[in-house]
């Protein structure tokens, strides 16, 4: 297992930029929780994005155990659908109130949760498009590759 020397701040800054620019979510901010922004990712880290004090999304990066052939959370959840069209493995699960994306890159697992029901977009309900989901998948692959596997 390879540790990442990148800081959580890098993960969180990139996640915030994705939520702000690619999803168009205004007034989003970073919630670090109990961890400090300058802590190293090492074998794993998470970042929560909030809007109006509500969690609207999250990224998680984690080094996979040598015994894991795919991300552990896929094992008991048949709701995740494998996607094609990418060099890396990606699974997506869509629910009425959220979209969950998982990737596996060079021994690292990346997760992205978009809590669509919590997002205040000025409309009655935030709608995420297929194009935004594809962009989210590519964002997660790049995040996992650059901060985890290559860390």
Backbone as JSON Lines, residues from 0, in Angstrom:
{"i":0,"aa":"X","n":[0.85,-1.19,0.0],"ca":[0.0,0.0,0.0],"c":[0.88,1.24,0.0]}
{"i":1,"aa":"X","n":[0.57,2.15,-0.87],"ca":[1.34,3.38,-1.01],"c":[0.61,4.53,-0.32]}
{"i":2,"aa":"X","n":[1.33,5.23,0.55],"ca":[0.74,6.38,1.23],"c":[0.8,7.61,0.34]}
{"i":3,"aa":"X","n":[-0.18,8.48,0.51],"ca":[-0.22,9.74,-0.21],"c":[0.39,10.83,0.67]}
{"i":4,"aa":"X","n":[1.28,11.61,0.09],"ca":[1.89,12.72,0.82],"c":[1.15,14.04,0.61]}
{"i":5,"aa":"X","n":[0.06,13.99,-0.15],"ca":[-0.73,15.2,-0.38],"c":[-1.53,15.57,0.86]}
{"i":6,"aa":"X","n":[-1.85,16.85,0.98],"ca":[-2.62,17.35,2.13],"c":[-4.12,17.26,1.83]}
{"i":7,"aa":"X","n":[-4.9,17.11,2.9],"ca":[-6.37,17.09,2.77],"c":[-6.86,18.37,2.09]}
{"i":8,"aa":"X","n":[-6.17,19.47,2.33],"ca":[-6.57,20.76,1.72],"c":[-6.65,20.63,0.2]}
{"i":9,"aa":"X","n":[-5.7,19.9,-0.41],"ca":[-5.72,19.73,-1.87],"c":[-6.98,18.98,-2.3]}
{"i":10,"aa":"X","n":[-7.31,17.93,-1.59],"ca":[-8.52,17.16,-1.88],"c":[-9.76,18.04,-1.72]}
{"i":11,"aa":"X","n":[-9.83,18.76,-0.63],"ca":[-11.0,19.59,-0.34],"c":[-11.13,20.76,-1.31]}
{"i":12,"aa":"X","n":[-10.01,21.41,-1.64],"ca":[-10.06,22.53,-2.58],"c":[-10.56,22.07,-3.95]}
{"i":13,"aa":"X","n":[-10.07,20.92,-4.4],"ca":[-10.51,20.39,-5.7],"c":[-11.98,19.99,-5.66]}
{"i":14,"aa":"X","n":[-12.4,19.4,-4.54],"ca":[-13.8,18.99,-4.4],"c":[-14.71,20.21,-4.39]}
{"i":15,"aa":"X","n":[-14.33,21.25,-3.65],"ca":[-15.11,22.49,-3.62],"c":[-15.21,23.11,-5.02]}
{"i":16,"aa":"X","n":[-14.09,23.14,-5.74],"ca":[-14.1,23.7,-7.09],"c":[-15.04,22.92,-8.0]}
{"i":17,"aa":"X","n":[-15.06,21.59,-7.87],"ca":[-15.98,20.78,-8.66],"c":[-17.43,21.12,-8.34]}
{"i":18,"aa":"X","n":[-17.78,21.19,-7.06],"ca":[-19.16,21.49,-6.68],"c":[-19.56,22.9,-7.11]}
{"i":19,"aa":"X","n":[-18.64,23.85,-7.0],"ca":[-18.95,25.24,-7.37],"c":[-19.03,25.43,-8.88]}
{"i":20,"aa":"X","n":[-18.01,24.98,-9.6],"ca":[-17.93,25.25,-11.03],"c":[-18.71,24.25,-11.87]}
{"i":21,"aa":"X","n":[-18.49,22.96,-11.66],"ca":[-19.1,21.95,-12.52],"c":[-20.57,21.69,-12.2]}
{"i":22,"aa":"X","n":[-20.93,21.79,-10.93],"ca":[-22.33,21.58,-10.56],"c":[-23.09,22.88,-10.37]}
{"i":23,"aa":"X","n":[-22.36,24.0,-10.33],"ca":[-23.01,25.31,-10.21],"c":[-23.65,25.56,-8.86]}
{"i":24,"aa":"X","n":[-23.08,25.0,-7.81],"ca":[-23.65,25.16,-6.48],"c":[-23.02,26.38,-5.81]}
{"i":25,"aa":"X","n":[-23.84,27.39,-5.63],"ca":[-23.34,28.62,-5.01],"c":[-23.25,28.46,-3.5]}
{"i":26,"aa":"X","n":[-22.45,29.27,-2.92],"ca":[-22.23,29.33,-1.47],"c":[-21.84,28.0,-0.84]}
{"i":27,"aa":"X","n":[-21.17,27.15,-1.6],"ca":[-20.66,25.9,-1.04],"c":[-19.38,26.19,-0.26]}
{"i":28,"aa":"X","n":[-19.14,25.42,0.78],"ca":[-17.92,25.59,1.57],"c":[-17.41,24.24,2.05]}
{"i":29,"aa":"X","n":[-16.19,24.25,2.57],"ca":[-15.52,23.03,3.01],"c":[-15.75,22.82,4.5]}
{"i":30,"aa":"X","n":[-16.05,21.6,4.88],"ca":[-16.14,21.21,6.29],"c":[-15.06,20.16,6.53]}
{"i":31,"aa":"X","n":[-14.06,20.51,7.31],"ca":[-12.94,19.6,7.56],"c":[-13.23,18.61,8.7]}
{"i":32,"aa":"X","n":[-14.21,18.9,9.53],"ca":[-14.48,18.01,10.65],"c":[-13.35,18.05,11.65]}
{"i":33,"aa":"X","n":[-12.98,16.9,12.18],"ca":[-11.95,16.84,13.23],"c":[-10.53,16.88,12.68]}
{"i":34,"aa":"X","n":[-10.37,16.72,11.37],"ca":[-9.03,16.73,10.79],"c":[-8.6,18.11,10.34]}
{"i":35,"aa":"X","n":[-7.32,18.36,10.4],"ca":[-6.77,19.65,9.98],"c":[-6.54,19.67,8.46]}
{"i":36,"aa":"X","n":[-6.7,20.84,7.84],"ca":[-6.51,20.95,6.39],"c":[-5.12,20.51,5.91]}
{"i":37,"aa":"X","n":[-4.1,20.73,6.74],"ca":[-2.75,20.4,6.31],"c":[-2.32,18.98,6.66]}
{"i":38,"aa":"X","n":[-3.22,18.18,7.26],"ca":[-2.91,16.77,7.51],"c":[-2.68,16.08,6.17]}
{"i":39,"aa":"X","n":[-1.78,15.13,6.17],"ca":[-1.52,14.35,4.97],"c":[-2.64,13.32,4.77]}
{"i":40,"aa":"X","n":[-2.92,13.01,3.54],"ca":[-3.93,11.99,3.22],"c":[-3.46,10.62,3.71]}
{"i":41,"aa":"X","n":[-2.17,10.35,3.61],"ca":[-1.57,9.07,4.0],"c":[-2.32,7.9,3.37]}
{"i":42,"aa":"X","n":[-3.05,7.09,4.16],"ca":[-3.77,5.93,3.63],"c":[-5.25,6.22,3.38]}
{"i":43,"aa":"X","n":[-5.68,7.45,3.66],"ca":[-7.07,7.79,3.4],"c":[-7.48,9.1,4.03]}
{"i":44,"aa":"X","n":[-8.46,9.74,3.41],"ca":[-8.99,11.01,3.93],"c":[-10.36,11.26,3.31]}
{"i":45,"aa":"X","n":[-11.11,12.14,3.94],"ca":[-12.41,12.53,3.38],"c":[-12.54,14.04,3.45]}
{"i":46,"aa":"X","n":[-13.47,14.53,2.66],"ca":[-13.75,15.96,2.61],"c":[-15.25,16.14,2.41]}
{"i":47,"aa":"X","n":[-15.87,16.97,3.22],"ca":[-17.3,17.23,3.11],"c":[-17.53,18.65,2.61]}
{"i":48,"aa":"X","n":[-18.47,18.76,1.67],"ca":[-18.85,20.07,1.14],"c":[-20.24,20.4,1.69]}
{"i":49,"aa":"X","n":[-20.38,21.61,2.2],"ca":[-21.65,22.04,2.78],"c":[-22.2,23.25,2.03]}
{"i":50,"aa":"X","n":[-23.51,23.43,2.17],"ca":[-24.2,24.6,1.67],"c":[-25.27,24.93,2.7]}
{"i":51,"aa":"X","n":[-25.24,26.13,3.21],"ca":[-26.19,26.53,4.25],"c":[-26.19,25.54,5.42]}
{"i":52,"aa":"X","n":[-25.01,25.13,5.85],"ca":[-24.8,24.21,6.98],"c":[-25.27,22.78,6.75]}
{"i":53,"aa":"X","n":[-25.7,22.45,5.55],"ca":[-26.1,21.08,5.23],"c":[-25.03,20.42,4.37]}
{"i":54,"aa":"X","n":[-24.72,19.16,4.63],"ca":[-23.77,18.42,3.81],"c":[-24.42,18.14,2.46]}
{"i":55,"aa":"X","n":[-23.78,18.62,1.39],"ca":[-24.31,18.4,0.04],"c":[-23.44,17.45,-0.77]}
{"i":56,"aa":"X","n":[-22.28,17.12,-0.24],"ca":[-21.4,16.2,-0.96],"c":[-20.18,15.84,-0.17]}
{"i":57,"aa":"X","n":[-19.47,14.84,-0.7],"ca":[-18.29,14.36,-0.01],"c":[-17.4,13.58,-0.97]}
{"i":58,"aa":"X","n":[-16.1,13.68,-0.77],"ca":[-15.16,12.78,-1.43],"c":[-14.41,12.02,-0.35]}
{"i":59,"aa":"X","n":[-14.1,10.77,-0.67],"ca":[-13.27,9.93,0.19],"c":[-12.22,9.26,-0.68]}
{"i":60,"aa":"X","n":[-11.0,9.27,-0.2],"ca":[-9.91,8.54,-0.84],"c":[-9.38,7.54,0.17]}
{"i":61,"aa":"X","n":[-9.08,6.32,-0.3],"ca":[-8.58,5.3,0.62],"c":[-7.7,4.32,-0.15]}
{"i":62,"aa":"X","n":[-6.55,4.02,0.44],"ca":[-5.7,2.96,-0.12],"c":[-6.41,1.63,0.1]}
{"i":63,"aa":"X","n":[-6.47,0.83,-0.94],"ca":[-7.16,-0.46,-0.83],"c":[-6.22,-1.48,-0.19]}
{"i":64,"aa":"X","n":[-6.8,-2.4,0.53],"ca":[-6.03,-3.49,1.13],"c":[-5.56,-4.43,0.04]}
{"i":65,"aa":"X","n":[-4.42,-5.08,0.24],"ca":[-3.91,-6.01,-0.78],"c":[-4.92,-7.12,-1.12]}
{"i":66,"aa":"X","n":[-5.77,-7.48,-0.17],"ca":[-6.75,-8.54,-0.4],"c":[-8.0,-8.08,-1.15]}
{"i":67,"aa":"X","n":[-8.17,-6.78,-1.38],"ca":[-9.35,-6.24,-2.05],"c":[-9.15,-6.22,-3.57]}
{"i":68,"aa":"X","n":[-10.07,-6.86,-4.29],"ca":[-10.0,-6.83,-5.74],"c":[-10.85,-5.7,-6.33]}
{"i":69,"aa":"X","n":[-11.8,-5.22,-5.52],"ca":[-12.61,-4.06,-5.91],"c":[-13.01,-3.33,-4.63]}
{"i":70,"aa":"X","n":[-13.48,-2.09,-4.75],"ca":[-13.87,-1.32,-3.56],"c":[-14.84,-2.11,-2.68]}
{"i":71,"aa":"X","n":[-14.57,-2.12,-1.39],"ca":[-15.32,-2.94,-0.43],"c":[-16.82,-2.63,-0.41]}
{"i":72,"aa":"X","n":[-17.2,-1.37,-0.57],"ca":[-18.62,-1.04,-0.45],"c":[-19.46,-1.6,-1.59]}
{"i":73,"aa":"X","n":[-18.83,-2.07,-2.65],"ca":[-19.58,-2.67,-3.76],"c":[-20.03,-4.09,-3.45]}
{"i":74,"aa":"X","n":[-19.36,-4.7,-2.5],"ca":[-19.57,-6.12,-2.21],"c":[-21.02,-6.47,-1.88]}
{"i":75,"aa":"X","n":[-21.65,-5.69,-1.03],"ca":[-23.01,-6.0,-0.61],"c":[-24.07,-5.05,-1.16]}
{"i":76,"aa":"X","n":[-23.72,-4.23,-2.13],"ca":[-24.66,-3.25,-2.67],"c":[-24.78,-3.44,-4.18]}
{"i":77,"aa":"X","n":[-25.83,-4.1,-4.6],"ca":[-26.04,-4.37,-6.01],"c":[-26.55,-3.16,-6.78]}
{"i":78,"aa":"X","n":[-26.76,-2.03,-6.08],"ca":[-27.23,-0.81,-6.72],"c":[-26.18,-0.11,-7.56]}
{"i":79,"aa":"X","n":[-24.9,-0.46,-7.35],"ca":[-23.83,0.16,-8.12],"c":[-23.73,-0.5,-9.49]}
{"i":80,"aa":"X","n":[-23.77,0.31,-10.55],"ca":[-23.73,-0.18,-11.92],"c":[-22.36,0.17,-12.51]}
{"i":81,"aa":"X","n":[-21.62,-0.85,-13.02],"ca":[-20.33,-0.56,-13.65],"c":[-20.53,0.27,-14.92]}
{"i":82,"aa":"X","n":[-19.63,1.21,-15.13],"ca":[-19.71,2.11,-16.28],"c":[-18.61,1.78,-17.28]}
{"i":83,"aa":"X","n":[-18.87,2.06,-18.53],"ca":[-17.85,1.87,-19.56],"c":[-17.45,3.23,-20.11]}
{"i":84,"aa":"X","n":[-16.44,3.25,-20.96],"ca":[-16.03,4.5,-21.59],"c":[-14.88,5.19,-20.89]}
{"i":85,"aa":"X","n":[-14.26,4.51,-19.93],"ca":[-13.13,5.1,-19.2],"c":[-12.05,4.04,-19.06]}
{"i":86,"aa":"X","n":[-10.82,4.49,-18.99],"ca":[-9.71,3.56,-18.78],"c":[-9.72,2.98,-17.37]}
{"i":87,"aa":"X","n":[-10.34,3.69,-16.44],"ca":[-10.4,3.25,-15.04],"c":[-11.78,2.68,-14.73]}
{"i":88,"aa":"X","n":[-11.84,1.85,-13.69],"ca":[-13.12,1.27,-13.28],"c":[-13.94,2.32,-12.54]}
{"i":89,"aa":"X","n":[-15.22,2.41,-12.91],"ca":[-16.14,3.36,-12.28],"c":[-17.5,2.67,-12.1]}
{"i":90,"aa":"X","n":[-18.1,2.9,-10.94],"ca":[-19.45,2.39,-10.65],"c":[-20.3,3.57,-10.2]}
{"i":91,"aa":"X","n":[-21.57,3.59,-10.62],"ca":[-22.48,4.67,-10.25],"c":[-23.76,4.07,-9.68]}
{"i":92,"aa":"X","n":[-24.24,4.72,-8.62],"ca":[-25.53,4.35,-8.03],"c":[-26.34,5.63,-7.92]}
{"i":93,"aa":"X","n":[-27.5,5.63,-8.54],"ca":[-28.39,6.79,-8.47],"c":[-29.58,6.46,-7.59]}
{"i":94,"aa":"X","n":[-29.89,7.37,-6.69],"ca":[-31.06,7.24,-5.82],"c":[-31.9,8.5,-5.99]}
{"i":95,"aa":"X","n":[-33.07,8.51,-5.41],"ca":[-33.96,9.66,-5.53],"c":[-33.35,10.92,-4.93]}
{"i":96,"aa":"X","n":[-32.49,10.75,-3.91],"ca":[-31.96,11.91,-3.2],"c":[-30.45,12.08,-3.29]}
{"i":97,"aa":"X","n":[-29.77,11.22,-4.07],"ca":[-28.31,11.31,-4.14],"c":[-27.76,10.51,-5.33]}
{"i":98,"aa":"X","n":[-26.52,10.84,-5.68],"ca":[-25.76,10.08,-6.67],"c":[-24.45,9.68,-5.99]}
{"i":99,"aa":"X","n":[-24.09,8.41,-6.14],"ca":[-22.87,7.88,-5.53],"c":[-21.99,7.34,-6.65]}
{"i":100,"aa":"X","n":[-20.73,7.74,-6.65],"ca":[-19.79,7.3,-7.67],"c":[-18.56,6.72,-6.96]}
{"i":101,"aa":"X","n":[-18.09,5.6,-7.46],"ca":[-16.91,4.93,-6.89],"c":[-15.96,4.63,-8.04]}
{"i":102,"aa":"X","n":[-14.67,4.81,-7.79],"ca":[-13.66,4.42,-8.76],"c":[-12.54,3.66,-8.07]}
{"i":103,"aa":"X","n":[-11.77,2.98,-8.87],"ca":[-10.6,2.24,-8.39],"c":[-9.45,2.56,-9.33]}
{"i":104,"aa":"X","n":[-8.38,3.13,-8.78],"ca":[-7.24,3.55,-9.58],"c":[-5.95,3.16,-8.87]}
{"i":105,"aa":"X","n":[-5.16,2.3,-9.49],"ca":[-3.84,1.95,-8.99],"c":[-3.8,1.65,-7.49]}
{"i":106,"aa":"X","n":[-4.71,0.82,-7.02],"ca":[-4.7,0.43,-5.61],"c":[-5.36,1.42,-4.67]}
{"i":107,"aa":"X","n":[-6.03,2.41,-5.23],"ca":[-6.75,3.39,-4.42],"c":[-8.22,3.4,-4.81]}
{"i":108,"aa":"X","n":[-9.07,3.64,-3.84],"ca":[-10.51,3.75,-4.03],"c":[-10.9,5.2,-3.82]}
{"i":109,"aa":"X","n":[-11.71,5.73,-4.73],"ca":[-12.24,7.08,-4.58],"c":[-13.76,7.02,-4.56]}
{"i":110,"aa":"X","n":[-14.38,7.78,-3.67],"ca":[-15.84,7.85,-3.58],"c":[-16.25,9.32,-3.69]}
{"i":111,"aa":"X","n":[-17.34,9.54,-4.4],"ca":[-17.94,10.87,-4.51],"c":[-19.43,10.73,-4.26]}
{"i":112,"aa":"X","n":[-19.93,11.46,-3.29],"ca":[-21.37,11.48,-2.99],"c":[-21.88,12.87,-3.3]}
{"i":113,"aa":"X","n":[-22.98,12.93,-4.04],"ca":[-23.63,14.19,-4.33],"c":[-25.05,14.08,-3.77]}
{"i":114,"aa":"X","n":[-25.3,14.8,-2.7],"ca":[-26.59,14.73,-2.0],"c":[-27.56,15.7,-2.66]}
{"i":115,"aa":"X","n":[-28.18,15.26,-3.75],"ca":[-29.03,16.15,-4.56],"c":[-30.22,16.72,-3.78]}
{"i":116,"aa":"X","n":[-30.75,15.98,-2.84],"ca":[-31.91,16.46,-2.08],"c":[-31.55,17.6,-1.13]}
{"i":117,"aa":"X","n":[-30.27,17.72,-0.77],"ca":[-29.84,18.76,0.18],"c":[-29.44,20.06,-0.52]}
{"i":118,"aa":"X","n":[-29.23,19.99,-1.84],"ca":[-28.7,21.15,-2.56],"c":[-29.81,22.18,-2.8]}
{"i":119,"aa":"X","n":[-29.52,23.42,-2.42],"ca":[-30.43,24.53,-2.65],"c":[-29.96,25.24,-3.92]}
{"i":120,"aa":"X","n":[-30.68,25.01,-5.0],"ca":[-30.29,25.61,-6.27],"c":[-31.19,26.78,-6.66]}
{"i":121,"aa":"X","n":[-32.1,27.15,-5.75],"ca":[-33.03,28.22,-6.06],"c":[-34.29,27.69,-6.75]}
{"i":122,"aa":"X","n":[-34.23,26.43,-7.15],"ca":[-35.4,25.77,-7.74],"c":[-35.98,24.85,-6.67]}
{"i":123,"aa":"X","n":[-37.07,24.2,-7.0],"ca":[-37.69,23.31,-6.02],"c":[-36.82,22.09,-5.75]}
{"i":124,"aa":"X","n":[-36.14,21.58,-6.78],"ca":[-35.29,20.41,-6.59],"c":[-34.09,20.51,-7.51]}
{"i":125,"aa":"X","n":[-32.91,20.22,-6.98],"ca":[-31.7,20.2,-7.8],"c":[-31.74,18.97,-8.7]}
{"i":126,"aa":"X","n":[-31.55,19.18,-9.99],"ca":[-31.52,18.08,-10.96],"c":[-30.1,17.94,-11.48]}
{"i":127,"aa":"X","n":[-29.57,16.74,-11.42],"ca":[-28.23,16.49,-11.95],"c":[-28.37,15.79,-13.29]}
{"i":128,"aa":"X","n":[-27.66,16.29,-14.29],"ca":[-27.79,15.75,-15.64],"c":[-26.82,14.58,-15.85]}
{"i":129,"aa":"X","n":[-27.07,13.81,-16.89],"ca":[-26.16,12.72,-17.25],"c":[-24.77,13.26,-17.56]}
{"i":130,"aa":"X","n":[-24.73,14.4,-18.22],"ca":[-23.45,15.04,-18.54],"c":[-22.68,15.41,-17.26]}
{"i":131,"aa":"X","n":[-23.39,15.94,-16.26],"ca":[-22.74,16.27,-14.99],"c":[-22.25,15.01,-14.27]}
{"i":132,"aa":"X","n":[-22.99,13.92,-14.39],"ca":[-22.56,12.66,-13.77],"c":[-21.29,12.15,-14.46]}
{"i":133,"aa":"X","n":[-21.23,12.26,-15.79],"ca":[-20.0,11.86,-16.51],"c":[-18.84,12.75,-16.07]}
{"i":134,"aa":"X","n":[-19.08,14.05,-15.97],"ca":[-18.03,14.98,-15.51],"c":[-17.6,14.63,-14.09]}
{"i":135,"aa":"X","n":[-18.55,14.28,-13.24],"ca":[-18.24,13.89,-11.86],"c":[-17.38,12.63,-11.83]}
{"i":136,"aa":"X","n":[-17.67,11.68,-12.69],"ca":[-16.87,10.45,-12.76],"c":[-15.43,10.77,-13.15]}
{"i":137,"aa":"X","n":[-15.27,11.62,-14.17],"ca":[-13.93,12.0,-14.61],"c":[-13.18,12.78,-13.53]}
{"i":138,"aa":"X","n":[-13.9,13.65,-12.82],"ca":[-13.31,14.39,-11.7],"c":[-12.8,13.41,-10.65]}
{"i":139,"aa":"X","n":[-13.61,12.43,-10.28],"ca":[-13.23,11.48,-9.24],"c":[-12.04,10.63,-9.66]}
{"i":140,"aa":"X","n":[-12.0,10.2,-10.91],"ca":[-10.85,9.44,-11.4],"c":[-9.59,10.28,-11.29]}
{"i":141,"aa":"X","n":[-9.64,11.53,-11.75],"ca":[-8.47,12.41,-11.69],"c":[-8.04,12.67,-10.25]}
{"i":142,"aa":"X","n":[-9.0,12.92,-9.37],"ca":[-8.69,13.17,-7.95],"c":[-8.0,11.97,-7.34]}
{"i":143,"aa":"X","n":[-8.55,10.78,-7.59],"ca":[-7.98,9.56,-7.03],"c":[-6.6,9.28,-7.58]}
{"i":144,"aa":"X","n":[-6.43,9.48,-8.87],"ca":[-5.14,9.23,-9.53],"c":[-4.07,10.22,-9.05]}
{"i":145,"aa":"X","n":[-4.43,11.48,-8.97],"ca":[-3.44,12.51,-8.65],"c":[-3.11,12.62,-7.17]}
{"i":146,"aa":"X","n":[-4.08,12.39,-6.3],"ca":[-3.83,12.56,-4.87],"c":[-3.63,11.24,-4.13]}
{"i":147,"aa":"X","n":[-4.13,10.16,-4.67],"ca":[-3.99,8.86,-4.02],"c":[-2.88,8.06,-4.63]}
{"i":148,"aa":"X","n":[-3.16,7.47,-5.76],"ca":[-2.24,6.52,-6.38],"c":[-0.88,7.13,-6.69]}
{"i":149,"aa":"X","n":[-0.85,8.37,-7.11],"ca":[0.42,9.0,-7.46],"c":[0.99,9.83,-6.32]}
{"i":150,"aa":"X","n":[0.3,9.79,-5.17],"ca":[0.71,10.62,-4.03],"c":[2.04,10.28,-3.49]}
